Coordinates of C-alpha atoms (C1' of nucleotides) in Angstrom, one line a residue:
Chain A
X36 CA 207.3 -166.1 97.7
X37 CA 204.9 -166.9 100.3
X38 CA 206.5 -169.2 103.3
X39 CA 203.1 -171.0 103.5
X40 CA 203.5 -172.3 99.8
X41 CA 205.9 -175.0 100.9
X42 CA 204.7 -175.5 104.3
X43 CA 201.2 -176.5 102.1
X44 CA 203.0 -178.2 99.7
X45 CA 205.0 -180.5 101.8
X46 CA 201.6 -181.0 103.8
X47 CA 200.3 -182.5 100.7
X48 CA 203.0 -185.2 100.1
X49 CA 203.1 -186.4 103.4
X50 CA 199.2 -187.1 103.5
X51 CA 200.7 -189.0 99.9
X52 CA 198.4 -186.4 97.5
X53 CA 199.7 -186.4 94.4
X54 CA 201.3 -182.5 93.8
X55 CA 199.7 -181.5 90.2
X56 CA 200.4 -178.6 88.0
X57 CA 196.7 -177.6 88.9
X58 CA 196.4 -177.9 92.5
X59 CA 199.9 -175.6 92.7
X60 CA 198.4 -173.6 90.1
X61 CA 194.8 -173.0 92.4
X62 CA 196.9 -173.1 95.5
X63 CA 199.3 -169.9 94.2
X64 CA 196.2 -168.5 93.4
X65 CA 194.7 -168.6 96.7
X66 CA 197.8 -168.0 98.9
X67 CA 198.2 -164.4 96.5
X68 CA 195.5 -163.0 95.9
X69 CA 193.2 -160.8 98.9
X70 CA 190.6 -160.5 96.3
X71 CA 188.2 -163.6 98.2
X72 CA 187.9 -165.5 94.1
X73 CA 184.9 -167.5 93.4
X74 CA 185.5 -170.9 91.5
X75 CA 185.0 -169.5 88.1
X76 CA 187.4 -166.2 88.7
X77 CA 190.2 -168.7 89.8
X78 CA 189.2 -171.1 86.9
X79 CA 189.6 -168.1 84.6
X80 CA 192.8 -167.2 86.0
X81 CA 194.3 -171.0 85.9
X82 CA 193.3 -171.4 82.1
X83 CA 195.3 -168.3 80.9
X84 CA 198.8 -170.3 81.6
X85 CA 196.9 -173.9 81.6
X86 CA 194.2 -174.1 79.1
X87 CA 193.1 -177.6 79.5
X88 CA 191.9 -177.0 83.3
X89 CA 188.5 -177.5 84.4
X90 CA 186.5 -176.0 86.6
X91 CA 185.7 -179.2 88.1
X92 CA 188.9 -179.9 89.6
X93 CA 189.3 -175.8 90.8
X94 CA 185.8 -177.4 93.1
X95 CA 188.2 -180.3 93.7
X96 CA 191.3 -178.6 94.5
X97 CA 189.7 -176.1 96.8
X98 CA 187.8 -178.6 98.8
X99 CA 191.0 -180.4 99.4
X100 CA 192.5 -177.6 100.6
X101 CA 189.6 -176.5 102.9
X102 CA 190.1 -179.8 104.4
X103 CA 193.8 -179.9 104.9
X104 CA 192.3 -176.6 106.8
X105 CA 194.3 -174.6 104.4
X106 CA 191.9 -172.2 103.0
X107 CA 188.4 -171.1 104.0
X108 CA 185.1 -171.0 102.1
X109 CA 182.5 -168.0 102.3
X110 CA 179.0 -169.0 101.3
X111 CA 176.9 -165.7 99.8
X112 CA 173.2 -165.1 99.9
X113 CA 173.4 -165.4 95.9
X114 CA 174.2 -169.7 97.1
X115 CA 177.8 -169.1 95.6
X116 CA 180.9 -169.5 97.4
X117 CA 184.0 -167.4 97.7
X118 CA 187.5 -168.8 98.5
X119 CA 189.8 -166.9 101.1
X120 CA 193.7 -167.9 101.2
X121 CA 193.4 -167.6 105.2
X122 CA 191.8 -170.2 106.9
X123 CA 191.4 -168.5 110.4
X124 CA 187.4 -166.9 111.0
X125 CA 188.1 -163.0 110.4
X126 CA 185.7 -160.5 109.6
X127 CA 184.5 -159.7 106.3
X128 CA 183.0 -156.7 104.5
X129 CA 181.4 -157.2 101.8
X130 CA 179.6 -155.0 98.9
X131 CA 176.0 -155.8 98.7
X132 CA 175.6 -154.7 95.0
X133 CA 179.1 -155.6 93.2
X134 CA 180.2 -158.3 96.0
X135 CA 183.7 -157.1 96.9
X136 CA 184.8 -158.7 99.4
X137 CA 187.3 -157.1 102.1
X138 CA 189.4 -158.5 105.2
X139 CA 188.7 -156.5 108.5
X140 CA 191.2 -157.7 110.8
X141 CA 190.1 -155.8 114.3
X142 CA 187.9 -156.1 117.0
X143 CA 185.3 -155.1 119.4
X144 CA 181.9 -155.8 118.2
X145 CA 180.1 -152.6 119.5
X146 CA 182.3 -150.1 118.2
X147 CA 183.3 -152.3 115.0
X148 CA 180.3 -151.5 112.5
X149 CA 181.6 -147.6 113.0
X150 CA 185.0 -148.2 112.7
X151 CA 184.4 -150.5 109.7
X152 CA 182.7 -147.8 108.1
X153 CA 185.4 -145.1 108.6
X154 CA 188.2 -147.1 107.7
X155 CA 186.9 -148.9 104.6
X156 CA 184.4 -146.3 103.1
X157 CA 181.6 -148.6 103.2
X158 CA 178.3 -147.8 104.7
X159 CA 177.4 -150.4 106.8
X160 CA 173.7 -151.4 106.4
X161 CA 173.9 -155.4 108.0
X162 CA 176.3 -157.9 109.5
X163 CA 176.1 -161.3 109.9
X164 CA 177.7 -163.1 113.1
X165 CA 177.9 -166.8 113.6
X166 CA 179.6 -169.4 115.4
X167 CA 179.6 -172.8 114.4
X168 CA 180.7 -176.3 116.0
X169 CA 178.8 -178.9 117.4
X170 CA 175.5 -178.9 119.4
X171 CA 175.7 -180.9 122.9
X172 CA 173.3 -183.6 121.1
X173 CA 175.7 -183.9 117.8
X174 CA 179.1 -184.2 120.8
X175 CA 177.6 -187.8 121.5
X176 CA 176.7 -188.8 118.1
X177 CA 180.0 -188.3 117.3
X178 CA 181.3 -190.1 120.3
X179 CA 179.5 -193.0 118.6
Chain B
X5 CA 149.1 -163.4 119.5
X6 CA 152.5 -161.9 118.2
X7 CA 152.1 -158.0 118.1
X8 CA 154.3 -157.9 114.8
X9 CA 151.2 -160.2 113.0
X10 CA 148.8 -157.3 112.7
X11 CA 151.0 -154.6 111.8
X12 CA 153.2 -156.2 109.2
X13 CA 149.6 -157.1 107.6
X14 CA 149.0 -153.4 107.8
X15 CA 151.7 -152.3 106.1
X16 CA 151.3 -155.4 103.1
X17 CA 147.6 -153.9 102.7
X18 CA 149.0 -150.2 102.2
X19 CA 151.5 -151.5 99.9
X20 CA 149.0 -152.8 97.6
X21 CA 150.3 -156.6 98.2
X22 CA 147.4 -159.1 98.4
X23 CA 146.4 -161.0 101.7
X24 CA 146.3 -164.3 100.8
X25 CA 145.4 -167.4 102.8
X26 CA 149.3 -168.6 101.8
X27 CA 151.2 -165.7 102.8
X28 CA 149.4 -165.7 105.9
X29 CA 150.3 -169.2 106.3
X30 CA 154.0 -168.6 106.0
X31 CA 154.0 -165.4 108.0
X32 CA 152.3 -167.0 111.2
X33 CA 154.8 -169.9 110.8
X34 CA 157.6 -167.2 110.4
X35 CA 156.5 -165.2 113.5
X36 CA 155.8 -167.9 115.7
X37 CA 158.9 -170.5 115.7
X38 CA 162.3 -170.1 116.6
X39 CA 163.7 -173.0 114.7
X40 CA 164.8 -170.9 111.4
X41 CA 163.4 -173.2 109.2
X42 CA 164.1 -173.4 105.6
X43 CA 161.3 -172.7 102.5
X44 CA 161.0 -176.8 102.0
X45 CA 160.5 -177.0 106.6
X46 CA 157.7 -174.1 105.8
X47 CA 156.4 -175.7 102.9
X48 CA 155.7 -178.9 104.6
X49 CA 154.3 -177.3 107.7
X50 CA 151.6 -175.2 105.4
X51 CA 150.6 -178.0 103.4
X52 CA 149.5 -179.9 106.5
X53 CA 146.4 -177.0 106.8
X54 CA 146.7 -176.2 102.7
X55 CA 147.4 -179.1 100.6
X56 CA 147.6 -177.0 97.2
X57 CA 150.6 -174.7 98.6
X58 CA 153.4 -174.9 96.9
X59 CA 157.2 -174.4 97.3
X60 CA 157.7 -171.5 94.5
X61 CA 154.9 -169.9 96.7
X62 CA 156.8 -170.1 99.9
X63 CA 160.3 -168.7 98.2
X64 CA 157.8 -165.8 97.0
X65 CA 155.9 -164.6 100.0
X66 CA 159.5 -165.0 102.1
X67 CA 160.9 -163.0 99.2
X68 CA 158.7 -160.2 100.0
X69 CA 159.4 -160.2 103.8
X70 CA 162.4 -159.9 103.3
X71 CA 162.4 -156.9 100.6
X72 CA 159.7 -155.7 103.4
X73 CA 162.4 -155.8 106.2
X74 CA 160.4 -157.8 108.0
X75 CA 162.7 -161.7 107.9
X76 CA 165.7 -162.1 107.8
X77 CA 167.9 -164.8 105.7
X78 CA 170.5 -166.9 106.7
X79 CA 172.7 -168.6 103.6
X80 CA 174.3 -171.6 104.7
X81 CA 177.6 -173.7 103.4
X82 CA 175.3 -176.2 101.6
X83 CA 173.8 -173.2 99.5
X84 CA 170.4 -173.8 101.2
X85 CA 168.9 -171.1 103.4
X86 CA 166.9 -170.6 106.6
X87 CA 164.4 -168.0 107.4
X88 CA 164.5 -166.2 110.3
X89 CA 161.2 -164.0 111.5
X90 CA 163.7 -161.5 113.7
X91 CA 164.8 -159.2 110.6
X92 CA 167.3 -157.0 112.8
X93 CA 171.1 -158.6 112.7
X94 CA 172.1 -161.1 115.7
X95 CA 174.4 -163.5 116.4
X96 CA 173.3 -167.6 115.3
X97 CA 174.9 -170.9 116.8
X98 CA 174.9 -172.9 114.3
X99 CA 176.0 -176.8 114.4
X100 CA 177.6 -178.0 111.8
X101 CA 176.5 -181.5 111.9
X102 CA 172.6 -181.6 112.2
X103 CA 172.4 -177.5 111.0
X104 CA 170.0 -176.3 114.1
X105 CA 170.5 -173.1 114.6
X106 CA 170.2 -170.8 117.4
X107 CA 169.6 -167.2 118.6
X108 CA 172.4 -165.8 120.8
X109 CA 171.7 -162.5 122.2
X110 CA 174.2 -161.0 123.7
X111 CA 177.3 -158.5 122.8
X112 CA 181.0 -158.6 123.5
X113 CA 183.0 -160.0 120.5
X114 CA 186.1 -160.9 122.7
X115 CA 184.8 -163.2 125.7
X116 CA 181.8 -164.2 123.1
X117 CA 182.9 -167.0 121.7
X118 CA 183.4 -168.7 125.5
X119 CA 180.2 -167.3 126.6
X120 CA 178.3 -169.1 123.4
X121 CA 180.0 -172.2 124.4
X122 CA 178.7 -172.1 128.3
X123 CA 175.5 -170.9 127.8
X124 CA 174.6 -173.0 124.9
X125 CA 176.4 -176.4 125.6
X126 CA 178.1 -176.2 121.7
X127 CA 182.0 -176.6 121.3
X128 CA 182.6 -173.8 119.0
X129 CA 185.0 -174.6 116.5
X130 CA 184.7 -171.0 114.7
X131 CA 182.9 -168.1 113.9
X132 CA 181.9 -165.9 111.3
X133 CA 181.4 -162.4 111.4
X134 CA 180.4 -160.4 108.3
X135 CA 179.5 -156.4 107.3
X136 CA 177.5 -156.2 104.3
X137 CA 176.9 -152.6 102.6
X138 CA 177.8 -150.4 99.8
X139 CA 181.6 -149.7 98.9
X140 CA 182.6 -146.4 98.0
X141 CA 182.3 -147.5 94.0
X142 CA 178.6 -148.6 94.1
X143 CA 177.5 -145.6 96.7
X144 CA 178.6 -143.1 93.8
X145 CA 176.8 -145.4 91.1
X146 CA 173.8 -146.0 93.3
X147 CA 173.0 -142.4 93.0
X148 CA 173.2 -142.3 89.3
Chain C
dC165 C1' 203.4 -199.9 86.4
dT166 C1' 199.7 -198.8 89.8
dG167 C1' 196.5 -196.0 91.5
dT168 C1' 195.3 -191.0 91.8
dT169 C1' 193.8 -187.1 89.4
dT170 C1' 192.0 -184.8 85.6
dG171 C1' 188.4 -183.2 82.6
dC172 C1' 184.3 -183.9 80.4
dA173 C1' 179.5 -184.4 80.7
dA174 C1' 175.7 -185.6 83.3
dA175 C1' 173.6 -185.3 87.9
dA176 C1' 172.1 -182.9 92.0
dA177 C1' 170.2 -179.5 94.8
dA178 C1' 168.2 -175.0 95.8
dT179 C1' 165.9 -171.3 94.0
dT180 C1' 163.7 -168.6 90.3
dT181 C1' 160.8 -167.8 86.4
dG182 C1' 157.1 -168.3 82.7
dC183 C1' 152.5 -168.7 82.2
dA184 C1' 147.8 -170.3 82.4
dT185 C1' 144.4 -170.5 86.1
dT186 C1' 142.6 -168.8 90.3
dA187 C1' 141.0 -165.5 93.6
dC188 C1' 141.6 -161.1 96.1
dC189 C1' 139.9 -156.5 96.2
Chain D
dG95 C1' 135.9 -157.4 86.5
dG96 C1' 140.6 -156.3 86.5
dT97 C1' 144.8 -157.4 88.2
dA98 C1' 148.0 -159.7 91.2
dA99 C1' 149.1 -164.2 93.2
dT100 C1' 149.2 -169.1 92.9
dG101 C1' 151.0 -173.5 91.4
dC102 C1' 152.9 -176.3 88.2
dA103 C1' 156.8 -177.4 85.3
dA104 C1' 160.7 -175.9 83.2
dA105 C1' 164.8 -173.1 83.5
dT106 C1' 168.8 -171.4 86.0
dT107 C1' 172.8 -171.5 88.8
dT108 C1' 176.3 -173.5 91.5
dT109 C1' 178.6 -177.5 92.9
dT110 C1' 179.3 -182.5 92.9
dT111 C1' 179.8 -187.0 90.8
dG112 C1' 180.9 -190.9 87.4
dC113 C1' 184.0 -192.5 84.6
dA114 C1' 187.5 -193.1 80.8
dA115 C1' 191.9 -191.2 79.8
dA116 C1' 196.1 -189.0 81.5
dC117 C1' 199.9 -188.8 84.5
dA118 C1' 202.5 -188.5 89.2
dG119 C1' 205.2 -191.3 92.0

DNA sequence: CTGTTTGCAAAAAATTTGCATTACC
DNA sequence: GGTAATGCAAATTTTTTGCAAACAG
């Protein structure tokens, strides 16, 4: 069992959200697979042991748990999302035709596409880098 | 007068692709700003000069700078996208309140993220880091 | 019980597509 | 003149929202 489950779980009564059969359904999901699910794979996977589920509350459910900082959310070109149990920035490598998705937990930038490429198989056409936060003009708005 | 103008006109002409008034609206805007602005920011900038443009028309022509190699796109969160005229991959800042975005050229993952944050004046609260290619499946069934 | 969450359907938002008209070559 | 591109509107796709019914605490 994954030590984060409870740890999660517990996170959620204290902040007094209610724990459902489908957010612990959506959460097991996210904490076990490495497979990067979009909203309709986990949705899929929830209505096999819990038919009535919507997709609308696997949206709901994973936003909450973005939130609570839990998860993390990968936007594609396509304008779909995948979800990723680990919430910390890592990179990614993903398929440009069938949209695997695959952790690649090392670094070095310059030497990285190479190594990428040896160790997963891939070949390596693009990456993307960004870093996000808060411009100095949007650190006083908020201020406000 | 950007260099890049001429030539990537050159090479639409050889292709067979029309040179329209439009798509050498959308280029020039493309080539000439640094502000990675999205189809609807282009739209409104070539109607000012060509009041009968239309939005499918911008999604088109930056359609086929991109399959041209000559923009790059940039999906955000939101599922909108900004248009970039640098093609080649590069590291964005992007703030995650007002969604500017901007070019940081420079190497290093490592020290990078405190070097975004000095030169720039953001507080980077993460990154993202992505490889896109082929995986060993879809090489094999690309060549099919 | 009380108020939150669910699940349906409708709404939103961004992009793409079909097709008649226009205009490049 | 022939064909590709434009521009409108409708379609598509993904995600969000409103709200009545269900259910956790």
């Amino acid at each position: 069992m994954d030590p984060r489950f409870q740890n999660i779980v517990d996170k959620m009564r204290e902040r007094q959200f209610r724990i459902t059969p489908q957010r612990l359904a959506v959460l097991k999901i996210l904490l076990a697979t490495k497979a990067h699910p979009s909203a309709e794979n986990i949705y899929e996977e929830v209505k096999k042991t819990f038919p009535t589920m919507s997709l609308a509350t696997v949206y709901k459910t994973a936003n909450l748990l973005r939130e609570m900082g839990e998860i993390s959310e990968l936007a594609l070109k396509d304008g779909s999302s995948r979800f990723d149990g680990n919430p910390r920035p890592h990179p990614h490598v993903v398929c440009a035709r069938c949209k695997t998705i695959i952790d690649f937990d090392d670094l070095s930038l310059d030497s990285m596409t190479a190594e990428v490429a040896r160790k997963t198989g891939f070949t390596i056409s693009t990456h993307r880098l960004d870093f996000f936060g808060l411009c100095p003009l949007c650190q006083k708005a908020q201020s406000t």
